[in-house]
């Protein structure tokens, strides 16, 4: 079986046993980011579709997520690190009520490999905790991630909260349930500071590069 299919199946089947070995083999043909962005994310896409269609149960989705995390952890040391000084800082979190963190952690990897300092607060973070971490820091932005539809509502509420408390720090929003339209219409109208939509980790990087200049 071609290595691309093998790796994709490792993710779909939640098979951690051979994933490092298979990633190692794929590195002979692809860069670590190509492996993540094409092969591994393709596998997660299938998992999401099967779960959404009721063909896959939650414990198996969790195993796929674990396989994905193992692969990313294996690949991270092979990624090119572009800068050793800090270009800027971001406070990053998955919002309240949401446990999805694979995308957020990818954002952390891409930003930190490109010279940004990332304070990753983890999952299920209420806005009060995010703000508490931001206060007294010299962060250039707050990044919020969330994959559930209800997380998009939470993000908007967070922006309202930040407005009420007088904050105007730039905010980057990302996650599968968000749309550019929602961020540009609803969120930007809500918040006094700048709000950006990042479709993926690379768009997040581009935004941070713009903010740090
Ligand atoms: Co969940 N889940 N899940 N899940 N899960 C989704 C999101 C879902 C779409 C699946 C489906 O139904 N097809 C669905 C949401 C439906 C909705 O809200 N309408 C769903 C559901 C329903 C749930 C539960 C409610 C299920 C249940 O309990 N009955 C539950 C939620 C619990 C909770 O949060 N309170 C749940 C649980 C889980 C697991 C724990 C099993 C596991 C998560 C494990 C983990 O993250 N540690 C899981 C998984 C794996 C998924 C799917 C299959 C895959 C998500 C993923 O990791 N994708 C997902 C299906 C899908 O998304 N299509 C699904 C890969 C990842 C790299 O992509 O995070 O989107 P993503 O990140 C992208 C971009 O979005 C962007 O960059 C990344 C790429 O570069 N990005 C940012 C993300 N954050 C960013 C921040 C930025 C910038 C870019 O700047 C700040």
Short mmCIF file of C-alpha atoms and ligand atoms in Angstrom, two decimals:
data_model
loop_
_atom_site.label_atom_id
_atom_site.label_comp_id
_atom_site.label_asym_id
_atom_site.label_seq_id
_atom_site.Cartn_x
_atom_site.Cartn_y
_atom_site.Cartn_z
CA UNK A 1 0.00 0.00 0.00
CA UNK A 2 1.41 3.49 -0.81
CA UNK A 3 2.62 5.34 2.28
CA UNK A 4 0.05 8.12 1.75
CA UNK A 5 -2.82 5.60 2.06
CA UNK A 6 -1.16 3.81 4.96
CA UNK A 7 -0.84 7.01 6.97
CA UNK A 8 -4.36 8.11 6.18
CA UNK A 9 -5.63 4.73 7.39
CA UNK A 10 -3.56 5.03 10.58
CA UNK A 11 -5.58 8.18 11.34
CA UNK A 12 -8.95 6.79 10.30
CA UNK A 13 -8.40 3.56 12.27
CA UNK A 14 -6.84 5.37 15.23
CA UNK A 15 -3.78 3.16 14.88
CA UNK A 16 -0.92 4.58 16.94
CA UNK A 17 1.39 1.57 16.80
CA UNK A 18 2.93 2.19 13.39
CA UNK A 19 2.31 5.88 12.98
CA UNK A 20 5.84 7.06 13.84
CA UNK A 21 7.31 4.47 11.49
CA UNK A 22 4.91 5.49 8.72
CA UNK A 23 5.62 9.20 9.28
CA UNK A 24 9.33 8.42 9.08
CA UNK A 25 8.80 6.73 5.72
CA UNK A 26 6.64 9.62 4.45
CA UNK A 27 9.42 12.09 5.39
CA UNK A 28 11.47 10.63 2.55
CA UNK A 29 8.93 12.11 0.11
CA UNK A 30 7.29 15.01 1.91
CA UNK A 31 8.05 17.80 4.37
CA UNK A 32 6.46 17.45 7.85
CA UNK A 33 3.92 20.17 7.05
CA UNK A 34 2.97 18.53 3.77
CA UNK A 35 2.35 15.29 5.66
CA UNK A 36 0.14 17.07 8.20
CA UNK A 37 -1.75 19.33 5.81
CA UNK A 38 -2.48 16.83 3.12
CA UNK A 39 -2.30 13.23 4.31
CA UNK A 40 -3.14 13.46 8.03
CA UNK A 41 -5.79 16.15 7.74
CA UNK A 42 -7.38 14.19 4.88
CA UNK A 43 -7.68 11.28 7.30
CA UNK A 44 -9.27 13.49 9.98
CA UNK A 45 -11.69 14.79 7.38
CA UNK A 46 -12.91 11.25 6.74
CA UNK A 47 -13.24 10.70 10.51
CA UNK A 48 -15.35 13.86 10.80
CA UNK A 49 -17.57 12.81 7.91
CA UNK A 50 -18.10 9.31 9.30
CA UNK A 51 -18.79 10.62 12.79
CA UNK A 52 -21.20 13.23 11.42
CA UNK A 53 -23.01 10.53 9.44
CA UNK A 54 -23.32 8.30 12.53
CA UNK A 55 -21.01 5.67 11.03
CA UNK A 56 -18.30 6.10 13.67
CA UNK A 57 -18.71 6.24 17.43
CA UNK A 58 -17.06 8.79 19.70
CA UNK A 59 -14.45 6.49 21.34
CA UNK A 60 -13.08 5.72 17.88
CA UNK A 61 -12.95 9.42 17.02
CA UNK A 62 -10.92 9.88 20.18
CA UNK A 63 -8.49 7.17 19.05
CA UNK A 64 -8.11 8.92 15.70
CA UNK A 65 -7.42 12.17 17.54
CA UNK A 66 -4.76 10.41 19.64
CA UNK A 67 -3.15 8.99 16.49
CA UNK A 68 -3.13 12.48 14.97
CA UNK A 69 -1.48 13.92 18.08
CA UNK A 70 1.15 11.17 18.10
CA UNK A 71 1.95 11.87 14.44
CA UNK A 72 2.22 15.64 14.96
CA UNK A 73 4.45 15.11 18.02
CA UNK A 74 6.70 12.83 15.99
CA UNK A 75 6.90 15.26 13.06
CA UNK A 76 7.44 18.48 15.04
CA UNK A 77 11.22 18.10 15.59
CA UNK A 78 11.66 17.70 11.81
CA UNK A 79 10.05 21.05 11.08
CA UNK A 80 12.14 23.96 9.96
CA UNK A 81 12.57 26.58 12.68
CA UNK A 82 12.80 29.96 11.01
CA UNK A 83 13.71 32.26 13.84
CA UNK A 84 15.24 32.06 17.27
CA UNK A 85 14.22 35.51 18.59
CA UNK A 86 10.68 36.44 19.56
CA UNK A 87 8.81 38.30 16.82
CA UNK A 88 5.73 38.74 18.96
CA UNK A 89 3.46 37.03 21.43
CA UNK A 90 -0.01 35.50 21.41
CA UNK A 91 -2.25 34.15 24.15
CA UNK A 92 -3.96 31.12 22.62
CA UNK A 93 -6.88 29.05 23.93
CA UNK A 94 -9.76 26.81 22.99
CA UNK A 95 -12.87 28.58 24.22
CA UNK A 96 -15.17 27.65 27.12
CA UNK A 97 -17.02 24.36 26.72
CA UNK A 98 -14.93 23.09 23.82
CA UNK A 99 -12.36 20.28 24.10
CA UNK A 100 -11.05 20.26 20.52
CA UNK A 101 -7.38 21.18 20.54
CA UNK A 102 -5.63 19.56 17.57
CA UNK A 103 -6.05 22.65 15.37
CA UNK A 104 -5.10 25.00 18.20
CA UNK A 105 -1.97 23.00 18.90
CA UNK A 106 -1.06 23.09 15.21
CA UNK A 107 -1.38 26.87 15.36
CA UNK A 108 1.01 26.86 18.31
CA UNK A 109 3.55 24.74 16.42
CA UNK A 110 3.42 26.85 13.24
CA UNK A 111 3.67 30.15 15.15
CA UNK A 112 6.42 29.06 17.50
CA UNK A 113 8.45 27.54 14.66
CA UNK A 114 8.22 30.92 12.96
CA UNK A 115 9.52 32.97 15.85
CA UNK A 116 6.40 33.80 17.86
CA UNK A 117 5.98 33.22 21.56
CA UNK A 118 2.79 31.29 22.24
CA UNK A 119 1.13 31.08 25.63
CA UNK A 120 -1.13 28.08 25.10
CA UNK A 121 -3.78 28.03 27.83
CA UNK A 122 -5.35 24.75 26.72
CA UNK A 123 -8.99 23.81 26.29
CA UNK A 124 -12.32 24.97 27.79
CA UNK A 125 -10.98 28.38 28.72
CA UNK A 126 -13.46 30.97 29.96
CA UNK A 127 -12.81 34.50 28.77
CA UNK A 128 -12.00 35.58 32.34
CA UNK A 129 -8.98 33.22 32.37
CA UNK A 130 -7.84 34.35 28.94
CA UNK A 131 -8.02 37.99 29.99
CA UNK A 132 -6.29 37.28 33.28
CA UNK A 133 -3.37 35.76 31.39
CA UNK A 134 -3.33 38.68 28.94
CA UNK A 135 -3.26 41.33 31.70
CA UNK A 136 0.31 42.20 32.55
CA UNK A 137 1.63 40.38 29.49
CA UNK A 138 2.97 42.15 26.43
CA UNK A 139 0.96 39.96 24.04
CA UNK A 140 0.22 41.29 20.55
CA UNK A 141 -2.97 39.27 20.14
CA UNK A 142 -5.40 36.83 21.69
CA UNK A 143 -6.19 33.72 19.66
CA UNK A 144 -9.39 31.78 20.22
CA UNK A 145 -10.08 28.39 18.73
CA UNK A 146 -13.29 26.36 18.78
CA UNK A 147 -14.85 23.66 16.62
CA UNK A 148 -18.40 23.50 17.87
CA UNK A 149 -21.13 25.70 16.46
CA UNK A 150 -21.84 26.85 20.02
CA UNK A 151 -18.20 27.96 20.27
CA UNK A 152 -18.80 30.56 17.58
CA UNK A 153 -21.49 32.04 19.84
CA UNK A 154 -19.09 31.94 22.80
CA UNK A 155 -16.45 33.74 20.73
CA UNK A 156 -18.88 36.55 19.98
CA UNK A 157 -19.85 36.73 23.66
CA UNK A 158 -16.15 36.87 24.57
CA UNK A 159 -15.71 39.87 22.28
CA UNK A 160 -18.70 41.57 23.92
CA UNK A 161 -17.14 40.90 27.33
CA UNK A 162 -13.83 42.35 26.18
CA UNK A 163 -15.59 45.44 24.85
CA UNK A 164 -17.38 45.91 28.16
CA UNK A 165 -14.08 45.68 30.01
CA UNK A 166 -12.46 48.21 27.67
CA UNK A 167 -10.04 45.89 25.86
CA UNK A 168 -9.10 46.45 22.24
CA UNK A 169 -6.25 43.98 21.76
CA UNK A 170 -6.36 42.29 18.32
CA UNK A 171 -8.15 38.93 18.32
CA UNK A 172 -7.65 36.03 15.92
CA UNK A 173 -10.48 33.52 15.61
CA UNK A 174 -10.20 30.07 14.06
CA UNK A 175 -11.86 26.68 13.98
CA UNK A 176 -13.94 24.51 11.69
CA UNK A 177 -17.38 25.86 12.64
CA UNK A 178 -16.43 29.47 11.98
CA UNK A 179 -16.85 31.20 8.65
CA UNK A 180 -15.10 34.27 7.33
CA UNK A 181 -18.52 35.84 6.89
CA UNK A 182 -19.50 35.32 10.52
CA UNK A 183 -16.25 36.85 11.73
CA UNK A 184 -16.33 39.77 9.28
CA UNK A 185 -20.00 40.56 9.72
CA UNK A 186 -20.93 39.58 13.25
CA UNK A 187 -17.67 39.65 15.19
CA UNK A 188 -16.10 42.73 13.65
CA UNK A 189 -19.31 44.65 14.27
CA UNK A 190 -19.25 43.55 17.92
CA UNK A 191 -15.69 44.39 18.90
CA UNK A 192 -13.94 47.77 19.04
CA UNK A 193 -10.51 46.26 18.40
CA UNK A 194 -9.36 44.35 15.32
CA UNK A 195 -10.80 40.86 14.77
CA UNK A 196 -9.36 38.49 12.19
CA UNK A 197 -10.55 35.18 10.78
CA UNK A 198 -7.88 32.54 10.20
CA UNK A 199 -8.93 29.66 7.99
CA UNK A 200 -5.86 27.67 9.00
CA UNK A 201 -2.65 27.92 10.98
CA UNK A 202 -0.83 29.57 8.06
CA UNK A 203 -3.39 32.34 7.82
CA UNK A 204 -2.95 32.76 11.58
CA UNK A 205 0.80 33.13 11.00
CA UNK A 206 0.25 35.72 8.27
CA UNK A 207 -1.99 37.75 10.59
CA UNK A 208 0.56 37.59 13.42
CA UNK A 209 3.30 38.70 11.03
CA UNK A 210 1.17 41.71 10.07
CA UNK A 211 0.45 42.57 13.71
CA UNK A 212 4.05 42.27 14.85
CA UNK A 213 5.32 44.67 12.16
CO1 LIG B 1 -15.69 16.47 17.90
N1 LIG B 1 -16.97 17.40 16.78
N2 LIG B 1 -16.99 16.38 19.35
N3 LIG B 1 -14.35 15.44 18.84
N4 LIG B 1 -14.73 16.38 16.28
C1 LIG B 1 -16.51 17.88 15.46
C2 LIG B 1 -16.01 19.31 15.55
C3 LIG B 1 -17.83 17.73 14.58
C4 LIG B 1 -17.90 18.70 13.39
C5 LIG B 1 -17.96 16.27 14.12
C6 LIG B 1 -19.18 16.01 13.27
O1 LIG B 1 -20.28 16.00 13.79
N5 LIG B 1 -19.00 15.80 12.00
C7 LIG B 1 -18.95 18.00 15.66
C8 LIG B 1 -19.38 19.46 15.87
C9 LIG B 1 -20.76 19.71 15.37
C10 LIG B 1 -21.28 21.07 15.69
O2 LIG B 1 -20.93 21.77 16.59
N6 LIG B 1 -22.21 21.45 14.86
C11 LIG B 1 -18.30 17.44 16.91
C12 LIG B 1 -19.00 17.04 18.07
C13 LIG B 1 -20.51 17.06 17.98
C14 LIG B 1 -18.35 16.63 19.27
C15 LIG B 1 -19.01 16.26 20.61
C16 LIG B 1 -20.14 17.19 21.06
C17 LIG B 1 -19.49 14.81 20.50
C18 LIG B 1 -20.20 14.28 21.72
O3 LIG B 1 -19.72 14.35 22.82
N7 LIG B 1 -21.36 13.77 21.47
C19 LIG B 1 -17.79 16.34 21.54
C20 LIG B 1 -17.59 17.78 22.02
C21 LIG B 1 -17.10 17.86 23.38
C22 LIG B 1 -16.80 19.34 23.75
O4 LIG B 1 -16.06 20.01 23.05
N8 LIG B 1 -17.40 19.77 24.82
C23 LIG B 1 -16.68 16.02 20.62
C24 LIG B 1 -15.48 15.39 21.01
C25 LIG B 1 -14.44 15.07 20.17
C26 LIG B 1 -13.23 14.22 20.57
C27 LIG B 1 -12.79 14.45 22.01
C28 LIG B 1 -13.56 12.77 20.38
C29 LIG B 1 -12.20 14.64 19.46
C30 LIG B 1 -11.32 15.85 19.86
C31 LIG B 1 -9.97 15.46 20.39
C32 LIG B 1 -9.07 16.65 20.53
O5 LIG B 1 -9.15 17.66 19.85
N9 LIG B 1 -8.15 16.51 21.45
C33 LIG B 1 -13.13 15.11 18.35
C34 LIG B 1 -12.72 15.24 16.98
C35 LIG B 1 -11.36 14.68 16.64
C36 LIG B 1 -13.54 15.84 15.99
C37 LIG B 1 -13.31 15.94 14.46
C38 LIG B 1 -13.62 14.59 13.87
C39 LIG B 1 -11.93 16.38 14.00
C40 LIG B 1 -11.43 17.69 14.59
C41 LIG B 1 -9.97 17.92 14.27
O6 LIG B 1 -9.10 17.71 15.11
N10 LIG B 1 -9.66 18.32 13.01
C42 LIG B 1 -14.37 17.06 14.08
C43 LIG B 1 -14.85 17.00 12.66
C44 LIG B 1 -14.41 18.20 11.83
O7 LIG B 1 -13.80 19.13 12.29
N11 LIG B 1 -14.79 18.19 10.62
C45 LIG B 1 -15.30 17.03 15.23
C46 LIG B 1 -8.30 18.53 12.56
C47 LIG B 1 -7.83 19.94 13.00
C48 LIG B 1 -6.41 20.20 12.54
O8 LIG B 1 -8.69 20.88 12.39
O9 LIG B 1 -9.26 22.01 14.59
O10 LIG B 1 -10.46 22.63 12.44
P1 LIG B 1 -9.26 22.17 13.12
O11 LIG B 1 -8.08 23.26 12.89
C49 LIG B 1 -7.81 23.80 11.62
C50 LIG B 1 -8.55 25.11 11.33
O12 LIG B 1 -9.87 25.12 11.82
C51 LIG B 1 -7.66 26.17 11.89
O13 LIG B 1 -6.34 25.65 11.72
C52 LIG B 1 -6.35 24.22 11.65
C53 LIG B 1 -5.64 23.78 10.36
O14 LIG B 1 -4.43 24.42 10.17
N12 LIG B 1 -7.78 26.61 13.28
C54 LIG B 1 -7.27 27.82 13.64
C55 LIG B 1 -8.30 26.03 14.36
N13 LIG B 1 -8.18 26.81 15.43
C56 LIG B 1 -7.53 27.93 15.01
C57 LIG B 1 -7.16 29.07 15.73
C58 LIG B 1 -6.51 30.08 15.01
C59 LIG B 1 -6.24 29.95 13.65
C60 LIG B 1 -6.63 28.83 12.94
O15 LIG B 1 -6.10 31.20 15.58
C61 LIG B 1 -6.46 31.48 16.91
#
